[in-house]
Amino acid sequence: MYKCDLDRLSEKIKTFSKFGDTGNGGITRLSLSDEALAAREEFCERLKKLGANIVTDDMANIYATIPGSENLPAILSGSHLDSVRQGGNYDGVLGVLSAMEAVETIVTDKIPHRHPITVVVWTNEEGARFEPAMMSSGVLCGKFKKEDMLNSEAKDITGYYFKDALEKSGYKGSEENRMNPEKTAGLVELHAEQGPVLDAENKEVGIVEGVCGMVNYEFTMRGQADHAGTFPMKYRKDALYACAKVIDYLHENLDKLDAELVYTTGKISAHPNIHTIIPDEVKLTLDSRHKDPKVMEQVVEVIKNLPESLEKCTVEKKEAWARDTVYFNKKLVGFVEDSVKELGYTYKKMYSGAGHDAQYMCDVIPTTMIFVPSVEGHSHCELEYSTPENCLKGANVLLNTLLKMDEEL
């Protein structure tokens, strides 16, 4: 089994953590910002030194390829360099740095390989500056219309659009350079777990079999706005109180379903949102996720059975959007499992609760993922951390998975 270098990987993590450093242990590196462009420049310089050929496509995705000994489809690995505001130093970037380290190991150790191996950097995975998330991979896989994405307005600059940032970046390339499914053997994306499971169960690697399905609902409770000081409690039609009852109903009934179901009532807006007025309209969102479609059907059934009237207020519900469970390529998942076992690491087979570029890519090419434990599960915050030892183990699994793909595909 081949091994990556701990010192090299740690240096990569340390160096890239400077691009967008918040001063509090995290980063703010929004898509195509100056900080993100500096990280891209560092990436390209390092891959050029390894002899990689670098091209970009029309969505500014970067492809850095080392040649193989045969004229075969490329094997891809990578993730994203952009972050959320005040995010951590591992989300996305660890997948890029691990792929860089795997390629550096192949080059420096002169490990023979037949396929070209490409380290990819996807543009705007987070959607923190330009919505939606997973924008560029979504365009490549036909999930989003390019024209719509080009006209996505920045959240930080009024009247500034993704197309403006794209032109300014210097990384806009040709559509001909896009990942071509016919010339691609498969993709492996390493990522921080972004949850507490691996860390809590003391597992060193997550073997990711897919991405959980999810459904998002919006509830609207309507009552009557009246004076907060003069209206007796028994006469009130308080929409916010009705909202509390909806939350209580959801918790009581969804908790009866499978223990792996996760759900969040994450966004509430009250009208008129004035402390002296009883709320007359409140909106609430529900995000629920599970790998089993049958469990998701049960979630929908619970929602359908929600009373249409609570505390003298009307209750409306509507599905905002839904996503089916994504299943990764079984052969590639098997390569990951074989590598983990041969390296002697503890592991857990699991599904991702978060969205990743890989979930779109698996529609067009064989795809899988590898998870590295997140200490205490922290992610999308400055506390985000994965130990150097576990990062190295993840990179070792990635390296050997790429080589198994090279041998078998």
Short mmCIF file of N, CA and C in Angstrom, two decimals, residues 149-219:
data_model
loop_
_atom_site.label_atom_id
_atom_site.label_comp_id
_atom_site.label_asym_id
_atom_site.label_seq_id
_atom_site.Cartn_x
_atom_site.Cartn_y
_atom_site.Cartn_z
N MET A 149 -27.38 30.97 -14.11
CA MET A 149 -26.28 31.06 -13.15
C MET A 149 -25.44 32.31 -13.38
N LEU A 150 -25.23 32.65 -14.64
CA LEU A 150 -24.44 33.85 -14.95
C LEU A 150 -25.10 35.10 -14.39
N ASN A 151 -26.41 35.07 -14.27
CA ASN A 151 -27.15 36.23 -13.80
C ASN A 151 -27.48 36.16 -12.31
N SER A 152 -26.80 35.28 -11.60
CA SER A 152 -26.97 35.21 -10.15
C SER A 152 -26.27 36.41 -9.51
N GLU A 153 -27.03 37.20 -8.74
CA GLU A 153 -26.47 38.43 -8.16
C GLU A 153 -25.71 38.13 -6.87
N ALA A 154 -24.58 38.82 -6.72
CA ALA A 154 -23.76 38.65 -5.52
C ALA A 154 -24.51 39.14 -4.28
N LYS A 155 -24.29 38.44 -3.17
CA LYS A 155 -24.92 38.85 -1.92
C LYS A 155 -24.17 40.00 -1.26
N ASP A 156 -22.90 40.20 -1.67
CA ASP A 156 -22.08 41.22 -1.01
C ASP A 156 -21.96 42.52 -1.80
N ILE A 157 -22.34 42.52 -3.09
CA ILE A 157 -22.24 43.73 -3.92
C ILE A 157 -23.50 43.84 -4.77
N THR A 158 -24.28 44.88 -4.55
CA THR A 158 -25.51 45.08 -5.32
C THR A 158 -25.16 45.37 -6.79
N GLY A 159 -25.87 44.71 -7.70
CA GLY A 159 -25.64 44.94 -9.12
C GLY A 159 -24.41 44.25 -9.68
N TYR A 160 -23.84 43.33 -8.91
CA TYR A 160 -22.66 42.57 -9.34
C TYR A 160 -23.08 41.11 -9.49
N TYR A 161 -22.80 40.52 -10.64
CA TYR A 161 -23.32 39.19 -10.95
C TYR A 161 -22.19 38.18 -11.13
N PHE A 162 -22.59 36.90 -11.11
CA PHE A 162 -21.59 35.85 -11.27
C PHE A 162 -20.81 36.02 -12.57
N LYS A 163 -21.49 36.43 -13.63
CA LYS A 163 -20.81 36.62 -14.91
C LYS A 163 -19.74 37.71 -14.81
N ASP A 164 -19.96 38.72 -13.97
CA ASP A 164 -18.97 39.77 -13.78
C ASP A 164 -17.74 39.22 -13.06
N ALA A 165 -17.98 38.45 -12.01
CA ALA A 165 -16.87 37.85 -11.27
C ALA A 165 -16.11 36.86 -12.13
N LEU A 166 -16.84 36.15 -12.97
CA LEU A 166 -16.23 35.17 -13.88
C LEU A 166 -15.27 35.85 -14.84
N GLU A 167 -15.72 36.93 -15.45
CA GLU A 167 -14.87 37.66 -16.41
C GLU A 167 -13.65 38.27 -15.72
N LYS A 168 -13.86 38.80 -14.53
CA LYS A 168 -12.79 39.47 -13.79
C LYS A 168 -11.75 38.48 -13.26
N SER A 169 -12.15 37.25 -13.02
CA SER A 169 -11.29 36.29 -12.32
C SER A 169 -10.04 35.89 -13.07
N GLY A 170 -10.13 35.87 -14.40
CA GLY A 170 -9.02 35.36 -15.19
C GLY A 170 -9.03 33.85 -15.33
N TYR A 171 -10.06 33.21 -14.78
CA TYR A 171 -10.13 31.75 -14.84
C TYR A 171 -11.24 31.24 -15.76
N LYS A 172 -11.88 32.15 -16.47
CA LYS A 172 -12.90 31.72 -17.41
C LYS A 172 -12.22 31.13 -18.64
N GLY A 173 -12.52 29.86 -18.90
CA GLY A 173 -11.94 29.17 -20.05
C GLY A 173 -13.00 28.81 -21.07
N SER A 174 -12.71 27.78 -21.84
CA SER A 174 -13.59 27.36 -22.92
C SER A 174 -14.54 26.26 -22.46
N GLU A 175 -15.74 26.27 -23.02
CA GLU A 175 -16.69 25.20 -22.74
C GLU A 175 -16.14 23.85 -23.19
N GLU A 176 -15.27 23.87 -24.19
CA GLU A 176 -14.66 22.64 -24.68
C GLU A 176 -13.80 21.95 -23.61
N ASN A 177 -13.38 22.70 -22.60
CA ASN A 177 -12.53 22.14 -21.55
C ASN A 177 -13.32 21.50 -20.42
N ARG A 178 -14.64 21.55 -20.50
CA ARG A 178 -15.44 20.94 -19.45
C ARG A 178 -15.13 19.45 -19.29
N MET A 179 -15.34 18.95 -18.07
CA MET A 179 -15.26 17.52 -17.85
C MET A 179 -16.17 16.81 -18.84
N ASN A 180 -15.60 15.88 -19.61
CA ASN A 180 -16.35 15.15 -20.62
C ASN A 180 -16.60 13.73 -20.11
N PRO A 181 -17.86 13.35 -19.87
CA PRO A 181 -18.13 12.01 -19.35
C PRO A 181 -17.54 10.89 -20.19
N GLU A 182 -17.47 11.09 -21.51
CA GLU A 182 -16.93 10.06 -22.38
C GLU A 182 -15.42 9.90 -22.23
N LYS A 183 -14.79 10.91 -21.65
CA LYS A 183 -13.34 10.87 -21.48
C LYS A 183 -12.95 10.83 -20.00
N THR A 184 -13.90 10.41 -19.16
CA THR A 184 -13.67 10.38 -17.72
C THR A 184 -14.04 9.01 -17.17
N ALA A 185 -13.11 8.39 -16.46
CA ALA A 185 -13.34 7.06 -15.91
C ALA A 185 -14.13 7.10 -14.61
N GLY A 186 -13.95 8.16 -13.83
CA GLY A 186 -14.66 8.25 -12.56
C GLY A 186 -14.11 9.38 -11.71
N LEU A 187 -14.81 9.64 -10.61
CA LEU A 187 -14.46 10.72 -9.69
C LEU A 187 -14.53 10.22 -8.25
N VAL A 188 -13.51 10.58 -7.46
CA VAL A 188 -13.53 10.34 -6.02
C VAL A 188 -13.32 11.68 -5.32
N GLU A 189 -14.27 12.06 -4.47
CA GLU A 189 -14.16 13.31 -3.72
C GLU A 189 -13.97 13.01 -2.24
N LEU A 190 -12.84 13.43 -1.71
CA LEU A 190 -12.62 13.34 -0.26
C LEU A 190 -13.17 14.60 0.39
N HIS A 191 -13.76 14.43 1.58
CA HIS A 191 -14.39 15.59 2.23
C HIS A 191 -14.41 15.37 3.74
N ALA A 192 -14.35 16.45 4.49
CA ALA A 192 -14.61 16.37 5.92
C ALA A 192 -16.05 15.91 6.12
N GLU A 193 -16.29 15.08 7.14
CA GLU A 193 -17.64 14.57 7.35
C GLU A 193 -18.65 15.69 7.60
N GLN A 194 -18.25 16.70 8.34
CA GLN A 194 -19.13 17.82 8.72
C GLN A 194 -20.22 17.40 9.69
N GLY A 195 -20.00 16.35 10.39
CA GLY A 195 -20.93 15.86 11.40
C GLY A 195 -20.14 15.10 12.46
N PRO A 196 -20.77 14.70 13.57
CA PRO A 196 -20.05 14.12 14.71
C PRO A 196 -19.92 12.61 14.73
N VAL A 197 -20.48 11.91 13.75
CA VAL A 197 -20.62 10.46 13.85
C VAL A 197 -19.28 9.74 13.90
N LEU A 198 -18.40 9.99 12.93
CA LEU A 198 -17.11 9.29 12.90
C LEU A 198 -16.30 9.58 14.15
N ASP A 199 -16.28 10.83 14.56
CA ASP A 199 -15.51 11.22 15.75
C ASP A 199 -16.08 10.56 16.99
N ALA A 200 -17.40 10.57 17.13
CA ALA A 200 -18.04 10.00 18.32
C ALA A 200 -17.86 8.49 18.39
N GLU A 201 -17.85 7.83 17.23
CA GLU A 201 -17.72 6.38 17.19
C GLU A 201 -16.27 5.93 17.02
N ASN A 202 -15.35 6.90 17.04
CA ASN A 202 -13.92 6.62 16.96
C ASN A 202 -13.56 5.84 15.69
N LYS A 203 -14.15 6.24 14.57
CA LYS A 203 -13.84 5.65 13.28
C LYS A 203 -12.91 6.59 12.51
N GLU A 204 -11.97 6.01 11.79
CA GLU A 204 -10.95 6.82 11.12
C GLU A 204 -11.34 7.27 9.72
N VAL A 205 -12.24 6.52 9.09
CA VAL A 205 -12.63 6.83 7.72
C VAL A 205 -14.12 6.56 7.53
N GLY A 206 -14.76 7.42 6.76
CA GLY A 206 -16.14 7.18 6.36
C GLY A 206 -16.18 6.71 4.91
N ILE A 207 -16.79 5.55 4.67
CA ILE A 207 -17.00 5.04 3.32
C ILE A 207 -18.39 5.49 2.90
N VAL A 208 -18.46 6.42 1.98
CA VAL A 208 -19.73 7.07 1.66
C VAL A 208 -20.43 6.34 0.52
N GLU A 209 -21.62 5.85 0.80
CA GLU A 209 -22.38 5.08 -0.19
C GLU A 209 -23.36 5.93 -0.99
N GLY A 210 -23.60 7.16 -0.53
CA GLY A 210 -24.52 8.02 -1.26
C GLY A 210 -24.82 9.27 -0.47
N VAL A 211 -25.80 10.03 -0.95
CA VAL A 211 -26.23 11.27 -0.31
C VAL A 211 -27.71 11.16 0.02
N CYS A 212 -28.07 11.49 1.24
CA CYS A 212 -29.45 11.35 1.70
C CYS A 212 -30.44 12.14 0.86
N GLY A 213 -31.60 11.55 0.68
CA GLY A 213 -32.70 12.30 0.10
C GLY A 213 -33.21 13.32 1.10
N MET A 214 -33.87 14.35 0.61
CA MET A 214 -34.38 15.37 1.52
C MET A 214 -35.65 16.00 0.98
N VAL A 215 -36.40 16.56 1.89
CA VAL A 215 -37.60 17.30 1.50
C VAL A 215 -37.67 18.56 2.36
N ASN A 216 -38.06 19.65 1.74
CA ASN A 216 -38.14 20.94 2.43
C ASN A 216 -39.56 21.48 2.30
N TYR A 217 -40.17 21.75 3.44
CA TYR A 217 -41.54 22.28 3.47
C TYR A 217 -41.57 23.68 4.08
N GLU A 218 -42.56 24.45 3.66
CA GLU A 218 -42.82 25.75 4.27
C GLU A 218 -44.23 25.75 4.84
N PHE A 219 -44.34 26.20 6.08
CA PHE A 219 -45.63 26.29 6.76
C PHE A 219 -45.97 27.76 6.97
#
